[in-house]
PDB file of N, CA and C in Angstrom:
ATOM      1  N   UNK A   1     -36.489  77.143 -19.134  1.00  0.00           N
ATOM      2  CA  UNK A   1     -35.804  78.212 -19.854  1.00  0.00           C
ATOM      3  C   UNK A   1     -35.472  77.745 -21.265  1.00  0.00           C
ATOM      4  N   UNK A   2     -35.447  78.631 -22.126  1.00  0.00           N
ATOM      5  CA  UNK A   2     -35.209  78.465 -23.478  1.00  0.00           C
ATOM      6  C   UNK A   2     -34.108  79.297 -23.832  1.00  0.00           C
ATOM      7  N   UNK A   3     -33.171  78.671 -24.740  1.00  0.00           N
ATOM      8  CA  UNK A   3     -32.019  79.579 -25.683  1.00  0.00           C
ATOM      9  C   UNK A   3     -32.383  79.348 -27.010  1.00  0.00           C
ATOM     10  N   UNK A   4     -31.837  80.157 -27.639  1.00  0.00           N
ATOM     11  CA  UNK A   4     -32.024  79.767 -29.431  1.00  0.00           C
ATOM     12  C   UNK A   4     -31.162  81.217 -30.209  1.00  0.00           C
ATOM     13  N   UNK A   5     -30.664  80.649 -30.991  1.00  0.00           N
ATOM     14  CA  UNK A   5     -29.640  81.434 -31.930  1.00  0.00           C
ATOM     15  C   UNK A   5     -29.848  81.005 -33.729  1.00  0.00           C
ATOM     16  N   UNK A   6     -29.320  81.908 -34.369  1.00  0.00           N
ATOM     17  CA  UNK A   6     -29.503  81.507 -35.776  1.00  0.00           C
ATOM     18  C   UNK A   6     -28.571  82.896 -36.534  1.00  0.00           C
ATOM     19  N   UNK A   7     -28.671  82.616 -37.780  1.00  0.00           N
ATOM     20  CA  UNK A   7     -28.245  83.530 -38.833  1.00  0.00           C
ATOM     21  C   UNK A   7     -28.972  83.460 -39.944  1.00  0.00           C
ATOM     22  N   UNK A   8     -28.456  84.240 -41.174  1.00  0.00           N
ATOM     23  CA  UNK A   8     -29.074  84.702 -41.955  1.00  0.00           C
ATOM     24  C   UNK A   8     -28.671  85.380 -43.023  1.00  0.00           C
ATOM     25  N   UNK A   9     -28.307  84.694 -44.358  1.00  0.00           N
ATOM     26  CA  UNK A   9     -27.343  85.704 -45.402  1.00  0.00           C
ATOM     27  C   UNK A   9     -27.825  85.400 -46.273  1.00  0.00           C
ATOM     28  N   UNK A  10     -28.371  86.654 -46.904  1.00  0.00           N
ATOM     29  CA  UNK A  10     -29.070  87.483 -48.352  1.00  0.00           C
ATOM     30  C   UNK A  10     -28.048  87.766 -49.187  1.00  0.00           C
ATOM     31  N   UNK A  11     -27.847  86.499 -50.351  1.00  0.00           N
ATOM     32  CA  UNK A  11     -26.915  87.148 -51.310  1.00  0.00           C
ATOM     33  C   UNK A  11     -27.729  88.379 -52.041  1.00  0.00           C
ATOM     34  N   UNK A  12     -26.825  88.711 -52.814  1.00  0.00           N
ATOM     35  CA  UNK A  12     -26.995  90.206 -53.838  1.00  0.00           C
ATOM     36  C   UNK A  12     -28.369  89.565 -54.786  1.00  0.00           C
ATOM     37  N   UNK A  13     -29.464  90.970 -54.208  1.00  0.00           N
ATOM     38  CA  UNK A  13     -30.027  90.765 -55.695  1.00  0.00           C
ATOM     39  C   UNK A  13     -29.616  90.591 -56.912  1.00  0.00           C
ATOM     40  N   UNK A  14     -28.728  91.547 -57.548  1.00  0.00           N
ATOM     41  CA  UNK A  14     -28.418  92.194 -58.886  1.00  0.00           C
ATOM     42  C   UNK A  14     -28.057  91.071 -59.620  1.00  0.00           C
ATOM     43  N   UNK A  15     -28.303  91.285 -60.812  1.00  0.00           N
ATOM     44  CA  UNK A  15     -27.645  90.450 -62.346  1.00  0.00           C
ATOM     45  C   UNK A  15     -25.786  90.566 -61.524  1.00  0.00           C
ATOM     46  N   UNK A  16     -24.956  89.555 -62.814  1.00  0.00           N
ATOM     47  CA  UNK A  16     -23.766  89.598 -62.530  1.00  0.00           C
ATOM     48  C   UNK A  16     -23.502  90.792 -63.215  1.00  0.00           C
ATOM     49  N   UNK A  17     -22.402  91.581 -63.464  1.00  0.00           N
ATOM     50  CA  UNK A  17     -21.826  92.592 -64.178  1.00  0.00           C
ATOM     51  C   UNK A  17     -22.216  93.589 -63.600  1.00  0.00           C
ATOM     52  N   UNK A  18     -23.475  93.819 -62.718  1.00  0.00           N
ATOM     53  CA  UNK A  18     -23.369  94.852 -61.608  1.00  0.00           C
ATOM     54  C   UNK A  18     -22.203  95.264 -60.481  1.00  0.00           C
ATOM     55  N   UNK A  19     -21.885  96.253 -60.341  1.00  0.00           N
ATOM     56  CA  UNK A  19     -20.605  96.404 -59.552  1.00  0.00           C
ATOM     57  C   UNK A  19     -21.251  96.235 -58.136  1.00  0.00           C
ATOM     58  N   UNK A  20     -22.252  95.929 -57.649  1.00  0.00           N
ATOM     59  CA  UNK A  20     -22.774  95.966 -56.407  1.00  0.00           C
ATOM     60  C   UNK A  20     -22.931  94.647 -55.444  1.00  0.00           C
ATOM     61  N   UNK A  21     -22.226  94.406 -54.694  1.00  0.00           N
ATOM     62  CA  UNK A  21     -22.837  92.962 -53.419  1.00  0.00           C
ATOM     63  C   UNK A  21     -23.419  92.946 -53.307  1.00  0.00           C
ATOM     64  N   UNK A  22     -23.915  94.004 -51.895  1.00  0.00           N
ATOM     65  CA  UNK A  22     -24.986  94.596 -51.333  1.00  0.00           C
ATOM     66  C   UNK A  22     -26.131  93.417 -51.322  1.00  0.00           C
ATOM     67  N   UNK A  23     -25.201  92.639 -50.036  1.00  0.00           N
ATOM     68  CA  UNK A  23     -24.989  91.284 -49.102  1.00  0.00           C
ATOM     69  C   UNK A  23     -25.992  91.412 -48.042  1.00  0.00           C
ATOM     70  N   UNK A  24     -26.602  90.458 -47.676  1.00  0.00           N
ATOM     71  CA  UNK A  24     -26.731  91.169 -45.545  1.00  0.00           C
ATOM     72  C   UNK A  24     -26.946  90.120 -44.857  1.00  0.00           C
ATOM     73  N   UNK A  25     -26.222  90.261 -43.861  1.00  0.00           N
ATOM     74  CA  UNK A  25     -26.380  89.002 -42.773  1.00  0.00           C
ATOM     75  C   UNK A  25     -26.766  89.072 -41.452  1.00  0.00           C
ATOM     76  N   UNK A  26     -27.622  88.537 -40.920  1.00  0.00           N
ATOM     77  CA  UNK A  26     -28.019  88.544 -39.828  1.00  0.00           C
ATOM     78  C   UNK A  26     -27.607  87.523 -38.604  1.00  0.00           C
ATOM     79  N   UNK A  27     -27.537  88.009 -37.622  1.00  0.00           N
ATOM     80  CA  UNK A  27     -27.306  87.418 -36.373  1.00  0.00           C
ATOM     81  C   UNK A  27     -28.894  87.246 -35.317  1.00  0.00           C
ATOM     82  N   UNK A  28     -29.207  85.944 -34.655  1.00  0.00           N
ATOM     83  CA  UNK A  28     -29.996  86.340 -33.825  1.00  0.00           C
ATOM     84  C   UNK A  28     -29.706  85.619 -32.431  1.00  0.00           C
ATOM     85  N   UNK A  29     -30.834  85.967 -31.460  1.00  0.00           N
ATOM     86  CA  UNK A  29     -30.429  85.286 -30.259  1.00  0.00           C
ATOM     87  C   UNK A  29     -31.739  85.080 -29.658  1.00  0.00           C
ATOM     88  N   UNK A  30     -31.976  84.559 -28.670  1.00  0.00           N
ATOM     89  CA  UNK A  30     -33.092  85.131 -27.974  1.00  0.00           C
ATOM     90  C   UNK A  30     -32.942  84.404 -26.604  1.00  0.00           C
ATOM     91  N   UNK A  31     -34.038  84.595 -25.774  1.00  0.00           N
ATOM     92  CA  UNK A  31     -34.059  83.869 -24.185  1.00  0.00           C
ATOM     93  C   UNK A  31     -35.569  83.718 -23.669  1.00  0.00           C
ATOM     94  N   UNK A  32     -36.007  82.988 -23.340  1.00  0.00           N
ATOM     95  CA  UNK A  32     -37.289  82.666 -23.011  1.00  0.00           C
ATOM     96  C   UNK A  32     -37.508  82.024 -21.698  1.00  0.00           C
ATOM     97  N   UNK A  33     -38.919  81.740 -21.308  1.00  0.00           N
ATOM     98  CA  UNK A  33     -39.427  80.987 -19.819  1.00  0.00           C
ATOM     99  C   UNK A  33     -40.760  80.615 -20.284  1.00  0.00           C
ATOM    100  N   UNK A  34     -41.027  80.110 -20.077  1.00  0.00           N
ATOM    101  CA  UNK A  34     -42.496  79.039 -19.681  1.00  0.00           C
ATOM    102  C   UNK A  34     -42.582  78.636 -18.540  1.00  0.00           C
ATOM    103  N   UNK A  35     -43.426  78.598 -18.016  1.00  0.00           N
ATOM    104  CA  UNK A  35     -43.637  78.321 -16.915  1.00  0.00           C
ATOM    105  C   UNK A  35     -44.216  77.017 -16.604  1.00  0.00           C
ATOM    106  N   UNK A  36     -43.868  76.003 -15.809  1.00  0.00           N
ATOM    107  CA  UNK A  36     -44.185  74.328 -15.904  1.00  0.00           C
ATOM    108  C   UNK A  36     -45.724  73.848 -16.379  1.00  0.00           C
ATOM    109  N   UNK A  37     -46.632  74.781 -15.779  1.00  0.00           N
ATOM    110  CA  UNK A  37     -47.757  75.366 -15.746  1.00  0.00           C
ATOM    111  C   UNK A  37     -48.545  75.203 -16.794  1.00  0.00           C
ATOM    112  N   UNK A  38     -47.596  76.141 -17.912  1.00  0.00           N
ATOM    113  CA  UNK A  38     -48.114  76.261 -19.548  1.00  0.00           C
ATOM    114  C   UNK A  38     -48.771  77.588 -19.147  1.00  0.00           C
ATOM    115  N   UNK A  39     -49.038  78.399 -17.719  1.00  0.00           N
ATOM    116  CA  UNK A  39     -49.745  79.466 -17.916  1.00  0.00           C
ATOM    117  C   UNK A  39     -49.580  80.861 -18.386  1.00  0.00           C
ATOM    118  N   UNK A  40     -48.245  81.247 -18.394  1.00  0.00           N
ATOM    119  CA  UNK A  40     -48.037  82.311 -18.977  1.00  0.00           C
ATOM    120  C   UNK A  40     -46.287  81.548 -19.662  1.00  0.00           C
ATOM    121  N   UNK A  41     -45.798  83.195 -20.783  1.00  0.00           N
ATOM    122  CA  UNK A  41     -44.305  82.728 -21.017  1.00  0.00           C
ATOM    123  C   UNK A  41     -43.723  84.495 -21.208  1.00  0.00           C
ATOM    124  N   UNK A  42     -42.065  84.668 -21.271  1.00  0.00           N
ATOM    125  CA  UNK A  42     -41.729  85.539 -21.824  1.00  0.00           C
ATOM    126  C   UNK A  42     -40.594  85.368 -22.781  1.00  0.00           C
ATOM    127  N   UNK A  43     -40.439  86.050 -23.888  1.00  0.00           N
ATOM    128  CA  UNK A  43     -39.404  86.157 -24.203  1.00  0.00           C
ATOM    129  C   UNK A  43     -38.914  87.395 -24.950  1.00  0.00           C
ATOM    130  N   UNK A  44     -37.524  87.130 -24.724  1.00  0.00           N
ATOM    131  CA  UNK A  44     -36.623  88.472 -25.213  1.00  0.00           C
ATOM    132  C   UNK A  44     -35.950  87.903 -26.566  1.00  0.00           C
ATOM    133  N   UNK A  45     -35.703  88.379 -27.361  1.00  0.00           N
ATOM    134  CA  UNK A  45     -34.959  88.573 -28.669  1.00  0.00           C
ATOM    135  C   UNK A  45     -34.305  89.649 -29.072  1.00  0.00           C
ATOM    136  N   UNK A  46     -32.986  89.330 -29.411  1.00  0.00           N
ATOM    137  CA  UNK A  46     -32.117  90.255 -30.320  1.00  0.00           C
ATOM    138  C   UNK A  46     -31.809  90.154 -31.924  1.00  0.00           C
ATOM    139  N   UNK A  47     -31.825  90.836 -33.048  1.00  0.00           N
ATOM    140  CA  UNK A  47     -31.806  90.631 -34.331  1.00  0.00           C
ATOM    141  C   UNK A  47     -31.039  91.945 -34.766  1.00  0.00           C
ATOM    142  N   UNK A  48     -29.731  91.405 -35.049  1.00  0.00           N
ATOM    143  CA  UNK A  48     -28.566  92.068 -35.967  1.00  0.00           C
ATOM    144  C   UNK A  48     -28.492  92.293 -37.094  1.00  0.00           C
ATOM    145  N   UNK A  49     -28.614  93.014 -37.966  1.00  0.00           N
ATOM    146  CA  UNK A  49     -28.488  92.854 -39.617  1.00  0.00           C
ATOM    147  C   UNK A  49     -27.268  93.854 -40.208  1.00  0.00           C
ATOM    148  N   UNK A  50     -26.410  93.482 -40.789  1.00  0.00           N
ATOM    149  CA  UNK A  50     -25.717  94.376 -41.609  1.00  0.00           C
ATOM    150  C   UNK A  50     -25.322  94.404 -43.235  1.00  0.00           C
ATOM    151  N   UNK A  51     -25.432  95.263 -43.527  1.00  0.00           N
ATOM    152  CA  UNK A  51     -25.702  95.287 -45.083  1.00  0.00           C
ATOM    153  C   UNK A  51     -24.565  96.377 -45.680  1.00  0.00           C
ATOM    154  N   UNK A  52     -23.647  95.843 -46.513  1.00  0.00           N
ATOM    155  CA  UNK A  52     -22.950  96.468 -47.330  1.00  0.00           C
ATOM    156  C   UNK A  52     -23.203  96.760 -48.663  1.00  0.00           C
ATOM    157  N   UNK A  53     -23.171  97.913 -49.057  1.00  0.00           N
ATOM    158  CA  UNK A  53     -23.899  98.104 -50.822  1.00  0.00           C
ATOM    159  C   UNK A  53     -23.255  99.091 -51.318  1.00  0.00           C
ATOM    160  N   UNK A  54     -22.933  99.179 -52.706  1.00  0.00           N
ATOM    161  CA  UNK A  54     -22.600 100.373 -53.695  1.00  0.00           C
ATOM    162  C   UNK A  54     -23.632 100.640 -54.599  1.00  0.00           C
ATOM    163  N   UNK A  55     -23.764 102.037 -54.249  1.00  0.00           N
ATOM    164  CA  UNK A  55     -24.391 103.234 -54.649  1.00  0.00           C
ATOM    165  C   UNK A  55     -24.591 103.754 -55.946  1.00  0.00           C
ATOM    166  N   UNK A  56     -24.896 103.670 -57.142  1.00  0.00           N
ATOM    167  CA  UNK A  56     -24.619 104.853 -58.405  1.00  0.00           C
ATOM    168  C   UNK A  56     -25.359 105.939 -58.163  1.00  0.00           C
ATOM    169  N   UNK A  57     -24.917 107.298 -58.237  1.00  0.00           N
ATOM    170  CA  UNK A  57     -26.071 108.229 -58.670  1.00  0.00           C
ATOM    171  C   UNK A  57     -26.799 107.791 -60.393  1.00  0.00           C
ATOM    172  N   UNK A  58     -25.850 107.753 -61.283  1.00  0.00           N
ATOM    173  CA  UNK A  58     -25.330 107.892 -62.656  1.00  0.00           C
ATOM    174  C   UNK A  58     -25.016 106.294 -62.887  1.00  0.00           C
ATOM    175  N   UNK A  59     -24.998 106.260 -64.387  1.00  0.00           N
ATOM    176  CA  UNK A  59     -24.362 105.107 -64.922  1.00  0.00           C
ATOM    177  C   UNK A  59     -23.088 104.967 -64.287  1.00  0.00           C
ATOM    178  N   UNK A  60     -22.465 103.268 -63.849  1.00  0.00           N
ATOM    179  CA  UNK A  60     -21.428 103.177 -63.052  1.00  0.00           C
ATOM    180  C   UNK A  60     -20.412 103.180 -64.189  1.00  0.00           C
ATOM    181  N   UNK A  61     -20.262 103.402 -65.213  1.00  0.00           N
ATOM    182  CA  UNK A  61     -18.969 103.606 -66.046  1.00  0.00           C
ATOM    183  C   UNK A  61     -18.615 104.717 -66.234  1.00  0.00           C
ATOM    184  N   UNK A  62     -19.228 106.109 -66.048  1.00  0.00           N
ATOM    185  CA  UNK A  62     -19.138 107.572 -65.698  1.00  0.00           C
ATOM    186  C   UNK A  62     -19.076 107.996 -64.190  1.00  0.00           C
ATOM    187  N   UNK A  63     -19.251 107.502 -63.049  1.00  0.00           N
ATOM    188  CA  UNK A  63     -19.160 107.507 -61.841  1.00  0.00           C
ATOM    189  C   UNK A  63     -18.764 106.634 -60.778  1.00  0.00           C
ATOM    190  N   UNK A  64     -17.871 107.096 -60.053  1.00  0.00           N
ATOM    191  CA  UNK A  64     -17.545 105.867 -58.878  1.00  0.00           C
ATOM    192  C   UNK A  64     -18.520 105.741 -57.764  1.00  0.00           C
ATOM    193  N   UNK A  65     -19.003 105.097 -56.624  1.00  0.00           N
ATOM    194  CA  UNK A  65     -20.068 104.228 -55.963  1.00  0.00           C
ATOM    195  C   UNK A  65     -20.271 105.079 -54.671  1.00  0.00           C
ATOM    196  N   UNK A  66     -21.020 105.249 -54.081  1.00  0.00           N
ATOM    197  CA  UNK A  66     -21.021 106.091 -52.746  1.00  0.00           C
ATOM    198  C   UNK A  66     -21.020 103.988 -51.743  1.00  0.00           C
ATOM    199  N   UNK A  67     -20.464 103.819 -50.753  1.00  0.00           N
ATOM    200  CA  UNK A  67     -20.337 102.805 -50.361  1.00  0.00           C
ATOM    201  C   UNK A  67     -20.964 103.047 -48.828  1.00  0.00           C
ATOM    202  N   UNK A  68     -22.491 102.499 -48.902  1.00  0.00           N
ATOM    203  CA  UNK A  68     -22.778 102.312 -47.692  1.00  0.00           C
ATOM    204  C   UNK A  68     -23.016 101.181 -47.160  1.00  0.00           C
ATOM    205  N   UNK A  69     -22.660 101.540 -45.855  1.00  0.00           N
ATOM    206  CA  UNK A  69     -22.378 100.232 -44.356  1.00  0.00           C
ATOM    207  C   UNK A  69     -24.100 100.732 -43.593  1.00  0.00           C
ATOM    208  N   UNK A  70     -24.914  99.285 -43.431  1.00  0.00           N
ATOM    209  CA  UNK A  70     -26.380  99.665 -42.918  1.00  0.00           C
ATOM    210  C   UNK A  70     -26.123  99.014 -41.575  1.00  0.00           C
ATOM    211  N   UNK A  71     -26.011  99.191 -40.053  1.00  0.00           N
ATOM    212  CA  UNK A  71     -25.833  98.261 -39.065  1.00  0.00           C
ATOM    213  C   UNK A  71     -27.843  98.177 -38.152  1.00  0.00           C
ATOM    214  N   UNK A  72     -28.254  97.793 -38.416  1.00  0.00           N
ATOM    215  CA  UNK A  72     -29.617  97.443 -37.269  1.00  0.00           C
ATOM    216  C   UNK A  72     -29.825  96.732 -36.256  1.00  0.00           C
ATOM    217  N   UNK A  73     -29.957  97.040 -35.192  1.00  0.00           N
ATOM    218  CA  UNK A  73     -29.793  96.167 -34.294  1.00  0.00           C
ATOM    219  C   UNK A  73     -31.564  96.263 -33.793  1.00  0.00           C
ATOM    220  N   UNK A  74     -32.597  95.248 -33.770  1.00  0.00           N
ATOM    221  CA  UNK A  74     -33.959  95.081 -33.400  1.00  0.00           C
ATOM    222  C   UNK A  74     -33.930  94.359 -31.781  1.00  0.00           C
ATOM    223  N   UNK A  75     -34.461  94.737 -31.106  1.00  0.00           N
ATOM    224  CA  UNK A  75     -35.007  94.275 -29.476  1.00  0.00           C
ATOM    225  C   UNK A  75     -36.642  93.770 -29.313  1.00  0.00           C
ATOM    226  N   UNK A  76     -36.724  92.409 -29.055  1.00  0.00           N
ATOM    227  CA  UNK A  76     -38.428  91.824 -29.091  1.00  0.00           C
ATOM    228  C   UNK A  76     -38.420  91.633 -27.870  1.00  0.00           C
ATOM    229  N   UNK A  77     -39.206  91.880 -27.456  1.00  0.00           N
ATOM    230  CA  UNK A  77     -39.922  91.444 -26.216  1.00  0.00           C
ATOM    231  C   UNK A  77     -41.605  90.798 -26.640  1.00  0.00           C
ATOM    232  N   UNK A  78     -41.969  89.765 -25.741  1.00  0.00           N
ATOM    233  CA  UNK A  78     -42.988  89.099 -25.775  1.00  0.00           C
ATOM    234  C   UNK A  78     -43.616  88.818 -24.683  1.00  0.00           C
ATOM    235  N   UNK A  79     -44.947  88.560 -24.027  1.00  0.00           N
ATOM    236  CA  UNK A  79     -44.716  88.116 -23.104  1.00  0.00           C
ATOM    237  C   UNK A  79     -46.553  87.578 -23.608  1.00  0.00           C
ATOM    238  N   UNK A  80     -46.843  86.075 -22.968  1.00  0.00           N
ATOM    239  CA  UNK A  80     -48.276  85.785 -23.016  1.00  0.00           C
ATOM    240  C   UNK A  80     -48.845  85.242 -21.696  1.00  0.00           C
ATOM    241  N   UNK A  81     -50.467  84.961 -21.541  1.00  0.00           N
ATOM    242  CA  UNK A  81     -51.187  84.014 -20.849  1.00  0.00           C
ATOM    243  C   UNK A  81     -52.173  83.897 -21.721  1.00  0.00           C
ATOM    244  N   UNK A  82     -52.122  82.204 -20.809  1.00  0.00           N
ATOM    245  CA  UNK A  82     -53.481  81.470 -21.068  1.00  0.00           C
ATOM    246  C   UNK A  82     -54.392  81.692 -19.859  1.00  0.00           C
ATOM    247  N   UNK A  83     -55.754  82.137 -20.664  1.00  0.00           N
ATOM    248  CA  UNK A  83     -56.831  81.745 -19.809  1.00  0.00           C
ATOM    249  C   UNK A  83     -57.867  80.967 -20.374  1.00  0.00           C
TER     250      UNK A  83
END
């Protein structure tokens, strides 16, 4: 059996003086099997991402930010053989 975990954080594209973070960090996990064999394996994975960002329609010194929250949650499944 296999475990494995990790993360993952994307600072802000933007120049400084942009009013925007718009950050994202990820969470992962996963669970696996092999078999002693080497003949087949499976595994499952989970991958979290969330991303906070401000918005302009307009230049941001004439308008305030629409503030969106992005949550994704991804499900892998795998599974192989050797022949």
């Amino acid at each position: 059996f296999i475990l494995r975990g990790g993360f993952a954080f994307y600072g802000s594209p933007y120049n400084e003086g942009v009013d925007n973070t718009d950050a994202k960090f990820s969470i992962t996990g996963g669970v696996g099997y092999r078999d002693p064999g080497d003949q087949f394996y499976v595994d499952l994975g989970l991958i979290t991402t969330t991303e906070k960002s401000n918005y302009y329609f307009y230049d941001q010194s004439i308008t305030a930010p629409v503030h969106n929250v992005s949550k994704v949650v991804n499900v892998v499944f795998s599974c192989g053989f050797r022949y």
